[in-house]
PDB file of C-alpha atoms in Angstrom:
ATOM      1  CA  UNK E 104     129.696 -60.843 123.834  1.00 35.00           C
ATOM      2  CA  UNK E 105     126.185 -61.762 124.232  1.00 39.00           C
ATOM      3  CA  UNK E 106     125.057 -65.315 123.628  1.00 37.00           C
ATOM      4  CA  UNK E 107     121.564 -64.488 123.473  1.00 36.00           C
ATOM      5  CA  UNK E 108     119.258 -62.216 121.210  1.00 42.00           C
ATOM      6  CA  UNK E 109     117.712 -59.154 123.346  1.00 46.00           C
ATOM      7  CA  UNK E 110     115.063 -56.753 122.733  1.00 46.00           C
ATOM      8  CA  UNK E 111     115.136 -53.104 123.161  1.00 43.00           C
ATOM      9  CA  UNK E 112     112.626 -53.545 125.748  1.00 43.00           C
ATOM     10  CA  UNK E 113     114.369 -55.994 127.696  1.00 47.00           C
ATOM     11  CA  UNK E 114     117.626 -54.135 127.768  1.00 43.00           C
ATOM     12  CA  UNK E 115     115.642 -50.845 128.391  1.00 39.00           C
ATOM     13  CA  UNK E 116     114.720 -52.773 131.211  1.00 42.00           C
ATOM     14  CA  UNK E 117     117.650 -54.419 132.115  1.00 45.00           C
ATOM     15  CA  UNK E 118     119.365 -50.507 132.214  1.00 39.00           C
ATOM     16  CA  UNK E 119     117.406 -49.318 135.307  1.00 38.00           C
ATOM     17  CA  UNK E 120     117.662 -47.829 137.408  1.00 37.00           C
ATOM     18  CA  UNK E 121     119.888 -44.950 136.063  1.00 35.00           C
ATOM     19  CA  UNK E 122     121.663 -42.567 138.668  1.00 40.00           C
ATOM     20  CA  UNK E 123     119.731 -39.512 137.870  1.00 38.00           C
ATOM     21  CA  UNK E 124     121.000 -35.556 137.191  1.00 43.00           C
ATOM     22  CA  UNK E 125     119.249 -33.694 139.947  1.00 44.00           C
ATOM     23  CA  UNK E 126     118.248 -30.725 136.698  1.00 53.00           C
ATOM     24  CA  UNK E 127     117.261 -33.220 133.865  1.00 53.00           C
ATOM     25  CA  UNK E 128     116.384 -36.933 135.384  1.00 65.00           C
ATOM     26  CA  UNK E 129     114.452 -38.288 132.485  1.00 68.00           C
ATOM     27  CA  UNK E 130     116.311 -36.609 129.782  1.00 69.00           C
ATOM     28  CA  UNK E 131     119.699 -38.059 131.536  1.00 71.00           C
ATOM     29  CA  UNK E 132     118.305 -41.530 132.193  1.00 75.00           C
ATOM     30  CA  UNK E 133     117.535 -41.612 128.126  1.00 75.00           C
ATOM     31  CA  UNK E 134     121.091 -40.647 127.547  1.00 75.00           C
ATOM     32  CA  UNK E 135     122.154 -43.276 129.220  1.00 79.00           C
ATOM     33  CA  UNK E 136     119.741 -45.749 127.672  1.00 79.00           C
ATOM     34  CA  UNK E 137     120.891 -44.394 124.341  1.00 78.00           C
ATOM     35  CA  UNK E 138     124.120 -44.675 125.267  1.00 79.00           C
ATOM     36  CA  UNK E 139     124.115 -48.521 126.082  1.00 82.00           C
ATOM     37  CA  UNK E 140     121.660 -49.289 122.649  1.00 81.00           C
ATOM     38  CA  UNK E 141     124.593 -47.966 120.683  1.00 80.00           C
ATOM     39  CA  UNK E 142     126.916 -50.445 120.546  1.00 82.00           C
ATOM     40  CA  UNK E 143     124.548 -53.103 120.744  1.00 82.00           C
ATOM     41  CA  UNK E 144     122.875 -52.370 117.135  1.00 82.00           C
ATOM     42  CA  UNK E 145     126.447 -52.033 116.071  1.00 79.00           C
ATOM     43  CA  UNK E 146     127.445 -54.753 116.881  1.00 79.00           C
ATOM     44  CA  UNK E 147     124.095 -56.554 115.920  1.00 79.00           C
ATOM     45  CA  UNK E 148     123.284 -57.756 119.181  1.00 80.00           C
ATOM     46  CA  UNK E 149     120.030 -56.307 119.214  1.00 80.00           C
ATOM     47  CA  UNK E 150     117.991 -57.929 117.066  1.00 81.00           C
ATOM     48  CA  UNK E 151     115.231 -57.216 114.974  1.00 85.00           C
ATOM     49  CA  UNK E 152     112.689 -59.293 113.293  1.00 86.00           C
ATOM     50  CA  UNK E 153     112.019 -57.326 110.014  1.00 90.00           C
ATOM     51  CA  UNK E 154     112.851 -54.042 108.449  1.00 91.00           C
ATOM     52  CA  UNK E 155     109.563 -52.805 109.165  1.00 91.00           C
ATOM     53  CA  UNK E 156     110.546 -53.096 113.227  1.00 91.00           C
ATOM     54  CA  UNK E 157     113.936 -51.273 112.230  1.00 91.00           C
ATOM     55  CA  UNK E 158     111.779 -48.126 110.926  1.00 92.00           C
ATOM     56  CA  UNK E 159     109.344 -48.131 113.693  1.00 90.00           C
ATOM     57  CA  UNK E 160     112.147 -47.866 115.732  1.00 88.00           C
ATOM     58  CA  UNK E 161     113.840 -44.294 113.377  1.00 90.00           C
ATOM     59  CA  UNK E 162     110.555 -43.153 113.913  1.00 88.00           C
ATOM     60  CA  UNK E 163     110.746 -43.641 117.615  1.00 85.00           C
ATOM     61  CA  UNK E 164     113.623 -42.215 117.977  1.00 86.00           C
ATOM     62  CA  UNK E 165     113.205 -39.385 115.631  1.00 85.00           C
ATOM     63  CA  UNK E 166     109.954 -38.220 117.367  1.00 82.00           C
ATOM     64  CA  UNK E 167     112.236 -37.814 120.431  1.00 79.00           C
ATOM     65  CA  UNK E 168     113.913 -34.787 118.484  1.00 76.00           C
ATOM     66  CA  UNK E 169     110.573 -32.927 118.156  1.00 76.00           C
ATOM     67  CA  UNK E 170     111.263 -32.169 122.394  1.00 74.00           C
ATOM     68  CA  UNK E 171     112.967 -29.258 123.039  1.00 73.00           C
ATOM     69  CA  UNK E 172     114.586 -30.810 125.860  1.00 74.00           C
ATOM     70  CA  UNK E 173     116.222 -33.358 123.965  1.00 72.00           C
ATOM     71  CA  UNK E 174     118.725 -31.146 121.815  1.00 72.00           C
ATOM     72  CA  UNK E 175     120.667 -31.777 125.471  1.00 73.00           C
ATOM     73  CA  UNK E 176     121.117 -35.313 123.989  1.00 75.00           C
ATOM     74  CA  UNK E 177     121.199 -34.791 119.813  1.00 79.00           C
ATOM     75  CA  UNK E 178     124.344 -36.077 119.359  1.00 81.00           C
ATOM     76  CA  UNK E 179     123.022 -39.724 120.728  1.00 82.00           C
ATOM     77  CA  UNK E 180     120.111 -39.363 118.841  1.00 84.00           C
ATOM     78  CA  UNK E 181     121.565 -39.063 115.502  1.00 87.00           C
ATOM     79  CA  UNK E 182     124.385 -42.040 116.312  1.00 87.00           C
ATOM     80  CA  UNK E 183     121.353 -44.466 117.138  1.00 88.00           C
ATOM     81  CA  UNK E 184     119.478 -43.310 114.027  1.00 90.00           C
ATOM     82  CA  UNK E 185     122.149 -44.245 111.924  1.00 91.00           C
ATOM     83  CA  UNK E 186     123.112 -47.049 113.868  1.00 90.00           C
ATOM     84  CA  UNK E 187     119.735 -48.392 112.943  1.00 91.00           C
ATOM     85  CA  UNK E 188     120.268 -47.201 108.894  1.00 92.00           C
ATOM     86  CA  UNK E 189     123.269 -49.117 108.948  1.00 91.00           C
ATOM     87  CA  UNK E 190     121.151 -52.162 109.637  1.00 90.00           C
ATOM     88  CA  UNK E 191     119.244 -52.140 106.227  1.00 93.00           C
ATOM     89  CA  UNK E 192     121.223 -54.103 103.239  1.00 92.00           C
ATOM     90  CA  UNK E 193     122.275 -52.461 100.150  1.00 92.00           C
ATOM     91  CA  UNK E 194     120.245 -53.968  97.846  1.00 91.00           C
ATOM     92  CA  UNK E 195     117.003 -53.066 100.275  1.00 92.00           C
ATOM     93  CA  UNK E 196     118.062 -49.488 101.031  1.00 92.00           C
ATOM     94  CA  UNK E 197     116.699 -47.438  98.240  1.00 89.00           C
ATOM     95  CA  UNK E 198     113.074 -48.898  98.789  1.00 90.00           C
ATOM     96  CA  UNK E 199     113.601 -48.267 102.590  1.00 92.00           C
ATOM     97  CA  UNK E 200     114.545 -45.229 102.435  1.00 92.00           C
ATOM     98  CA  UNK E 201     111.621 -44.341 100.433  1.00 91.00           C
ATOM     99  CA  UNK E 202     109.069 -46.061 102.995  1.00 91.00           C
ATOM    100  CA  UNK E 203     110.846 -44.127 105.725  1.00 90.00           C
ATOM    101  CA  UNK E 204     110.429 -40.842 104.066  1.00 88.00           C
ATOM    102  CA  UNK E 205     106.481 -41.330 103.120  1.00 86.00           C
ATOM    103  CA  UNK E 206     105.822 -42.136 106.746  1.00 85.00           C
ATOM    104  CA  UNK E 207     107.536 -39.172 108.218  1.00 84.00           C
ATOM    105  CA  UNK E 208     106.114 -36.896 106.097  1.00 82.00           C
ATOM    106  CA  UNK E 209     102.325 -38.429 106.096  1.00 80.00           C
ATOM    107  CA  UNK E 210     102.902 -38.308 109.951  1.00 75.00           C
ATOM    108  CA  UNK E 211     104.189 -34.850 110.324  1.00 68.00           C
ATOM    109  CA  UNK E 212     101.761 -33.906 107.490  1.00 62.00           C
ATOM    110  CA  UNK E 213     101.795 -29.825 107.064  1.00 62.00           C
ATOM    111  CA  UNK E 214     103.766 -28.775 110.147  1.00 74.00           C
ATOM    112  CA  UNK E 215     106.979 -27.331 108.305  1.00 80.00           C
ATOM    113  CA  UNK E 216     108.506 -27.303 111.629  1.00 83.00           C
ATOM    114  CA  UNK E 217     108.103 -30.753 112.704  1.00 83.00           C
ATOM    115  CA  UNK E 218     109.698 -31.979 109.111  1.00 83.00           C
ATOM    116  CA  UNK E 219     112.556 -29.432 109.089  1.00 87.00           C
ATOM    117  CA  UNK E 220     113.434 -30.204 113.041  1.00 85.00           C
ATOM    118  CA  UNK E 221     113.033 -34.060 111.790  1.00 86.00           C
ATOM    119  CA  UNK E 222     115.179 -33.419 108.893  1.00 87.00           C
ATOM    120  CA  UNK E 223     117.563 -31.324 110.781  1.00 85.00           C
ATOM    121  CA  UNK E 224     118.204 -34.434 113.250  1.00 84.00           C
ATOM    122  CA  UNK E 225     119.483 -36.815 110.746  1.00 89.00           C
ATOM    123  CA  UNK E 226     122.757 -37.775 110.840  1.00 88.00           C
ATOM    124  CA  UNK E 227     125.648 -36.678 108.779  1.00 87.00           C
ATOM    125  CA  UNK E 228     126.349 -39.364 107.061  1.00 88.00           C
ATOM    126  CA  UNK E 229     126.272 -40.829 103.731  1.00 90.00           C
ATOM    127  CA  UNK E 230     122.724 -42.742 104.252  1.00 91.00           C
ATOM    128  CA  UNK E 231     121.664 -39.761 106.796  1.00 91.00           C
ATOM    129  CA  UNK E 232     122.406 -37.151 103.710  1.00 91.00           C
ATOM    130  CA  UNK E 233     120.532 -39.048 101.421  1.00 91.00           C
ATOM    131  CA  UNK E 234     117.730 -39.610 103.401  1.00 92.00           C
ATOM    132  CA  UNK E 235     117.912 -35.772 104.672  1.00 91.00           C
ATOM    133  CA  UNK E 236     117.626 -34.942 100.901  1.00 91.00           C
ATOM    134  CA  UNK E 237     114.777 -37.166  99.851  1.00 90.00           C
ATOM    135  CA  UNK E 238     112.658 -35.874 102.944  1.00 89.00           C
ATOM    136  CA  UNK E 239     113.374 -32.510 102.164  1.00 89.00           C
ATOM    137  CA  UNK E 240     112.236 -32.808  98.701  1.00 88.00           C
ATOM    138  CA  UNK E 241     109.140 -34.683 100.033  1.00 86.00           C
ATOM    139  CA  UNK E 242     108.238 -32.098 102.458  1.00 85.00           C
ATOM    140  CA  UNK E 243     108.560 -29.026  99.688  1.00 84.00           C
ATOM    141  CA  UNK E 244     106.210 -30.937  97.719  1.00 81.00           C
ATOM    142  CA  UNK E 245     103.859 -32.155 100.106  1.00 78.00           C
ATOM    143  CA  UNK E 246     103.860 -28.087 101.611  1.00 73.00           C
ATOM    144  CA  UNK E 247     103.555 -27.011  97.770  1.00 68.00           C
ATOM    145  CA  UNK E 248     100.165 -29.148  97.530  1.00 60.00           C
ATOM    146  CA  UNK E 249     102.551 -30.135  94.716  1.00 68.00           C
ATOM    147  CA  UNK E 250     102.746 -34.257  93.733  1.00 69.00           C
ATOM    148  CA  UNK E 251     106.415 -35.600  93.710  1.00 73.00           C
ATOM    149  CA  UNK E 252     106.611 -39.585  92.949  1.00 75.00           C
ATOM    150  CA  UNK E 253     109.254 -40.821  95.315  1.00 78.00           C
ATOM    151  CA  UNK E 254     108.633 -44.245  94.059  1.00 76.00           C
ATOM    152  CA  UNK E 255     109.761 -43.195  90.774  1.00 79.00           C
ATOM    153  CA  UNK E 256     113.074 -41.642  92.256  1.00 81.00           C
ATOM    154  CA  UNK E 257     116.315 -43.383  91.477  1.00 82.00           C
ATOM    155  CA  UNK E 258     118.189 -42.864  94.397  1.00 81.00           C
ATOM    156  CA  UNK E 259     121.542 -44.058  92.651  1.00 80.00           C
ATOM    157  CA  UNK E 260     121.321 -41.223  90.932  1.00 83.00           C
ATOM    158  CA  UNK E 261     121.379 -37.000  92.647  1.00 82.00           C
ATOM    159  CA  UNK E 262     118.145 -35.921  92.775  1.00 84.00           C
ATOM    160  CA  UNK E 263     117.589 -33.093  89.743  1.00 84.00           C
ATOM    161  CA  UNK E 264     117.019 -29.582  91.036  1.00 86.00           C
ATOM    162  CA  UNK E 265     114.807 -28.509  88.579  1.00 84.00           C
ATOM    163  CA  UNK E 266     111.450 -29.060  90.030  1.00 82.00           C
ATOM    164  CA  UNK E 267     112.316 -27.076  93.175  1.00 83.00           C
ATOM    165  CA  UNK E 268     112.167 -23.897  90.775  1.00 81.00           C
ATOM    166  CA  UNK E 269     108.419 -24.645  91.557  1.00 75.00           C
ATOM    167  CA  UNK E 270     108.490 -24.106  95.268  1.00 72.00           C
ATOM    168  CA  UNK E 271     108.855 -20.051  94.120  1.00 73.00           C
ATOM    169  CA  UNK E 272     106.165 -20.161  91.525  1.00 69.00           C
ATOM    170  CA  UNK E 273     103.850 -21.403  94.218  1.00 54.00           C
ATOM    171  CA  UNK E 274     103.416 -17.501  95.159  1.00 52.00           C
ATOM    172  CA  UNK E 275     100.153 -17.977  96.908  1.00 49.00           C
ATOM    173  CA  UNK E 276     101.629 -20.315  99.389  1.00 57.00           C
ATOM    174  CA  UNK E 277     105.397 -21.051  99.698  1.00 67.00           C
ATOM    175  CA  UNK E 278     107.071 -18.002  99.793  1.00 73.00           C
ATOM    176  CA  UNK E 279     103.974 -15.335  99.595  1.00 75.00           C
ATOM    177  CA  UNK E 280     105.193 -12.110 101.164  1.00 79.00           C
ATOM    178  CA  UNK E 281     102.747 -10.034 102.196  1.00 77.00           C
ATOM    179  CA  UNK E 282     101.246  -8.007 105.189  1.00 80.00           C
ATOM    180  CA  UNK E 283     100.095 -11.897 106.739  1.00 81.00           C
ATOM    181  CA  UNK E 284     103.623 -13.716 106.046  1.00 82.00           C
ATOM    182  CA  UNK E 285     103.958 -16.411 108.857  1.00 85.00           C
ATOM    183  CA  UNK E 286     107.875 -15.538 108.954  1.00 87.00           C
ATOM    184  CA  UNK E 287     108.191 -18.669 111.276  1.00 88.00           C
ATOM    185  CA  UNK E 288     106.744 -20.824 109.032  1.00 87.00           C
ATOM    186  CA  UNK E 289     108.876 -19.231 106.244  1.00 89.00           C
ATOM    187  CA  UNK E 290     111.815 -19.807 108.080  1.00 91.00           C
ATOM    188  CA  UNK E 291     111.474 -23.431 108.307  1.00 90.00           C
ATOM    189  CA  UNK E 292     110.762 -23.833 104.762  1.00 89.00           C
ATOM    190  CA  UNK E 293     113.793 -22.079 103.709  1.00 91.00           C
ATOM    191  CA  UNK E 294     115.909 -24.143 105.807  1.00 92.00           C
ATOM    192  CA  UNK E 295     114.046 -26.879 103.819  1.00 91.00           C
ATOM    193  CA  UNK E 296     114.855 -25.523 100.910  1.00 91.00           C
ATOM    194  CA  UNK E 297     118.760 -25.377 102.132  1.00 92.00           C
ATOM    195  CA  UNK E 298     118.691 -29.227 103.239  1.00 92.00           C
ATOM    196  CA  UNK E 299     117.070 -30.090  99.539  1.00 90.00           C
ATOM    197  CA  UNK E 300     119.913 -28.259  98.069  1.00 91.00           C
ATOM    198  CA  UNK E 301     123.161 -30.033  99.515  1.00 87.00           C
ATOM    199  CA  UNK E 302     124.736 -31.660  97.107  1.00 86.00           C
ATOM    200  CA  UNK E 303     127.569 -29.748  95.791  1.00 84.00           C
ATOM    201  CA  UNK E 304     128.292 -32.170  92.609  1.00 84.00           C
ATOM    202  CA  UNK E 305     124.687 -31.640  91.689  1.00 86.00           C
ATOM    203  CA  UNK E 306     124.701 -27.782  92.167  1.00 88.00           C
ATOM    204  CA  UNK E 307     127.728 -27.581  90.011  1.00 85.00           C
ATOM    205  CA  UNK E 308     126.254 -29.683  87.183  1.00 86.00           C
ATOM    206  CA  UNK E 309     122.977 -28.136  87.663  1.00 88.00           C
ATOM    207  CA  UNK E 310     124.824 -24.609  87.644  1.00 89.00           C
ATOM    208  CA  UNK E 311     121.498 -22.858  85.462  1.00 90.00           C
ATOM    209  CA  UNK E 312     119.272 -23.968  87.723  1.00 91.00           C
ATOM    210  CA  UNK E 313     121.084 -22.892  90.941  1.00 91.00           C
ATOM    211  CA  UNK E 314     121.499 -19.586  89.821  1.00 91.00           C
ATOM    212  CA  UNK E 315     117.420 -19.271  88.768  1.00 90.00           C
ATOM    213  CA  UNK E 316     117.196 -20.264  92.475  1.00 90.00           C
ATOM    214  CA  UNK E 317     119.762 -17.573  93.534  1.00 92.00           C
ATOM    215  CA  UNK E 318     117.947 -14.754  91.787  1.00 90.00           C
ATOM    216  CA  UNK E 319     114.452 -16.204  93.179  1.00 89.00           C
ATOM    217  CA  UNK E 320     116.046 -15.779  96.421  1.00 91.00           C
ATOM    218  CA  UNK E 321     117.554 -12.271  96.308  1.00 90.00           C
ATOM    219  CA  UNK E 322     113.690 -11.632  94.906  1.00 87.00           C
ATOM    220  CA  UNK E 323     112.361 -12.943  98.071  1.00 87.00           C
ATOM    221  CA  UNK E 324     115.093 -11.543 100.379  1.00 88.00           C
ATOM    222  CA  UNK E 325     114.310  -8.234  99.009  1.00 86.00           C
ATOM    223  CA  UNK E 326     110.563  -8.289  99.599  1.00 86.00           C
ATOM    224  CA  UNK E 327     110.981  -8.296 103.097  1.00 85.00           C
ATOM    225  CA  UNK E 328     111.311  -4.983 104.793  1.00 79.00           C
ATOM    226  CA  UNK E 329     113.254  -5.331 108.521  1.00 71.00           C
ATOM    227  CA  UNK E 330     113.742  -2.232 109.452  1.00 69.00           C
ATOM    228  CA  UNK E 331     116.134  -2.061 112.337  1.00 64.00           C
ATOM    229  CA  UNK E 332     115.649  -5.764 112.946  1.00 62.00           C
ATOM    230  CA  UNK E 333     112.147  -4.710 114.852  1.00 67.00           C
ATOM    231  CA  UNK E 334     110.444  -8.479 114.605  1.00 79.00           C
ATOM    232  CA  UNK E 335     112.900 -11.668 115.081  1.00 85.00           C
ATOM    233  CA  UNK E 336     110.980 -13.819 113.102  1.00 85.00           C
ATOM    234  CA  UNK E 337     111.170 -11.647 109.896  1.00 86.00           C
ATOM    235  CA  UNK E 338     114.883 -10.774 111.130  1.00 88.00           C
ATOM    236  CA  UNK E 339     116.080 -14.469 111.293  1.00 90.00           C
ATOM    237  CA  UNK E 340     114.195 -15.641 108.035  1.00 90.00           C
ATOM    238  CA  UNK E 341     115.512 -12.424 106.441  1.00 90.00           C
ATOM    239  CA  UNK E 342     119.016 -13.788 107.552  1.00 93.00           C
ATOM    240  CA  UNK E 343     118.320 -17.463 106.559  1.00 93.00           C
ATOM    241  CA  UNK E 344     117.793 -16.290 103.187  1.00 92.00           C
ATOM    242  CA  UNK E 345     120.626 -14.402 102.629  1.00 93.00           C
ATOM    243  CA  UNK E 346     123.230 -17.399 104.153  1.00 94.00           C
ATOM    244  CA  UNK E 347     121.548 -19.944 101.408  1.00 93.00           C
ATOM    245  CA  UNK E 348     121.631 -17.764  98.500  1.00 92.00           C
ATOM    246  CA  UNK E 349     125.208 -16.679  99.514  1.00 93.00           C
ATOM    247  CA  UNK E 350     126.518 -20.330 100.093  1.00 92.00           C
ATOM    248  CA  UNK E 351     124.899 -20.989  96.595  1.00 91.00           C
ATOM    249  CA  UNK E 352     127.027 -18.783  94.864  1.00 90.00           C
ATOM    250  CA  UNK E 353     130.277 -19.387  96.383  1.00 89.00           C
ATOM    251  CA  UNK E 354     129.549 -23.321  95.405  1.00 85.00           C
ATOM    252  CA  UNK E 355     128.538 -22.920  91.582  1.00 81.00           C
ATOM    253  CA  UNK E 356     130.798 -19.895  90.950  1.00 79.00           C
ATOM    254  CA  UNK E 357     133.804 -21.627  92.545  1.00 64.00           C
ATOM    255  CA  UNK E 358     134.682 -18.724  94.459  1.00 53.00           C
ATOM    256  CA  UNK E 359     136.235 -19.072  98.165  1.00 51.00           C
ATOM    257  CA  UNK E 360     136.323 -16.186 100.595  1.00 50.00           C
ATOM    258  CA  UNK E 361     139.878 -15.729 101.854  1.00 52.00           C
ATOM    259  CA  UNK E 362     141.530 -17.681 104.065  1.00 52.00           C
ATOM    260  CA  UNK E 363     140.428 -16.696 107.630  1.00 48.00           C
ATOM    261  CA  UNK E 364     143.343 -15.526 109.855  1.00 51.00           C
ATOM    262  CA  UNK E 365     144.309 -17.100 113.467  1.00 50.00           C
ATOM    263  CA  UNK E 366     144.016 -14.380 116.227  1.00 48.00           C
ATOM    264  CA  UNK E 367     147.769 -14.465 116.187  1.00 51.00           C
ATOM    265  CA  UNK E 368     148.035 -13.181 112.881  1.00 55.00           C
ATOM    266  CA  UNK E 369     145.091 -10.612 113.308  1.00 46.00           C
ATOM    267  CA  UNK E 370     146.950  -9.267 116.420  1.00 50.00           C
ATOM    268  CA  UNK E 371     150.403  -9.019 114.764  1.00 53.00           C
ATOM    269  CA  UNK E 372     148.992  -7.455 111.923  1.00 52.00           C
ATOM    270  CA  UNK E 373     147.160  -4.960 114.355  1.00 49.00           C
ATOM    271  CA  UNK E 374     150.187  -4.336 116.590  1.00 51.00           C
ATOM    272  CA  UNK E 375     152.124  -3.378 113.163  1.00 55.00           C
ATOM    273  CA  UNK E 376     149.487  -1.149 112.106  1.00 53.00           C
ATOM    274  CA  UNK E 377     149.718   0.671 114.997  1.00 56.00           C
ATOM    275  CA  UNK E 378     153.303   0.822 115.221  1.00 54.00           C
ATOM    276  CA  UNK E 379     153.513   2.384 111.878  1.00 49.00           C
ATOM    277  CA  UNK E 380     150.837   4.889 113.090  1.00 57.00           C
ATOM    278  CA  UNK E 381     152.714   5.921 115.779  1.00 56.00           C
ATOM    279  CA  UNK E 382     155.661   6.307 113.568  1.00 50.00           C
ATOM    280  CA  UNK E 383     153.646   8.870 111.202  1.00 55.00           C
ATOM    281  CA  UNK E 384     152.228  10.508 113.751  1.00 57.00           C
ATOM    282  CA  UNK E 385     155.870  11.097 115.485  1.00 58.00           C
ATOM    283  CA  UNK E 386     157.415  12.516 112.053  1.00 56.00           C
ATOM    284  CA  UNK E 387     154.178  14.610 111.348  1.00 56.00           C
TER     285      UNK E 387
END
């Protein structure tokens, strides 16, 4: 145990040199600095002086997501992040979450791809969810030129679904499909869109309102001509759009597909098939 309170500059320093991947050096030296913070804001060894120190340091950490390089490391990412959520008290994490949330949007500002790739790095958790939520609201809005009061959220409560419906009616900038659709851009606010809309108790209670969203979907799927798949961008928002509206529905009409089949079953079941071919084909 240590006896002594430690920064995460001194043990940043105190972890070097790192034996270094011939391929990746940095990115394997930050795993292993990532790797050795871990358990030390678990444990509360490192420690920090206020929770404003604790967010500067999701921020950090979060920024390091935004690197293409880094999805080699994700999974260390998202521990540390909410490593450091844990750290906030119960009573203080509603307003915290809501400081963190205005200060990643107001510094990713209008690029939908920074906030979804941000979003998309949280952890899965039940702080990480929550906080994945509120940002993805924020980020709709803030796209939308639309205001959304965060302070006024209740974050005890599931956040009501109805004031996404006005995402769609935004025609002339959210989801606008014409001959100068971004489908890049599109993409990312769709997957947005399908981080906002995650909680399943919500969805059910809010089961009107899901399926306006459905319909606005299937609208918007259908106004975008692929043919043959010729551009990926259109091709993989196309097929974004399709796998939210889709998971919608199974969730709010309570409908499962069937139980998937081991490759056991699949190949006895074939193996019968075509032994009762080969039987009809004998007697014919």
């Amino acid at each position: 145990m240590l006896g002594y309170q430690c920064t995460l500059e001194e043990q940043a320093k105190s972890s070097m040199p790192f034996e270094s991947s011939s391929e990746f050096p940095h990115i394997y030296n930050l795993q292993v600095l990532l790797k050795t913070i871990v358990p030390l804001v678990e444990n509360r060894f490192l420690k920090f002086s206020d929770y404003e120190e604790i967010r500067q340091a999701i921020y950090v950490v979060l920024r390091m997501s935004l690197d293409r390089r880094m999805s080699l490391i994700s999974s260390y990412i998202e521990r540390i992040v909410d490593s450091f959520l844990n750290l906030f008290k119960e009573d203080d994490w509603g307003s915290q979450a809501k400081l963190i949330c205005e200060d990643i949007v107001s510094t990713c500002g209008g690029t939908t791809k920074f906030n979804a790739v941000t979003i998309e790095n949280l952890p899965i958790s039940i702080r990480g969810r929550l906080l994945r939520r509120l940002l993805a609201f924020k980020s709709l809005f803030t796209l939308s030129l639309k205001t959304w009061d965060l302070a006024t959220v209740d974050i005890t409560k599931p956040l009501s679904l109805e004031p996404l419906l006005s995402s769609f009616d935004d025609n002339e900038f959210m989801f606008k499909i014409n001959i100068n659709t971004n489908y890049n851009e599109l993409y990312y606010k769709v997957l947005l869109l399908n981080f906002a809309i995650d909680d399943e108790e919500q969805m059910t209670s809010e089961k009107n309102i899901v399926e306006e969203i459905i319909q606005r979907l299937k609208y918007l799927h259908g106004k975008i001509v692929d043919m043959r798949a010729a551009f990926m961008d259109r091709t993989k928002a196309k097929d974004l759009i399709h796998r939210l509206y889709m998971r919608l529905y199974y969730v709010t009409s309570n409908r499962r597909g069937k139980t998937q089949a081991s490759i056991l079953e699949y190949s006895s079941k074939k193996i019968q098939k075509g032994t009762l071919d080969m039987y009809i084909d004998q007697k014919c």
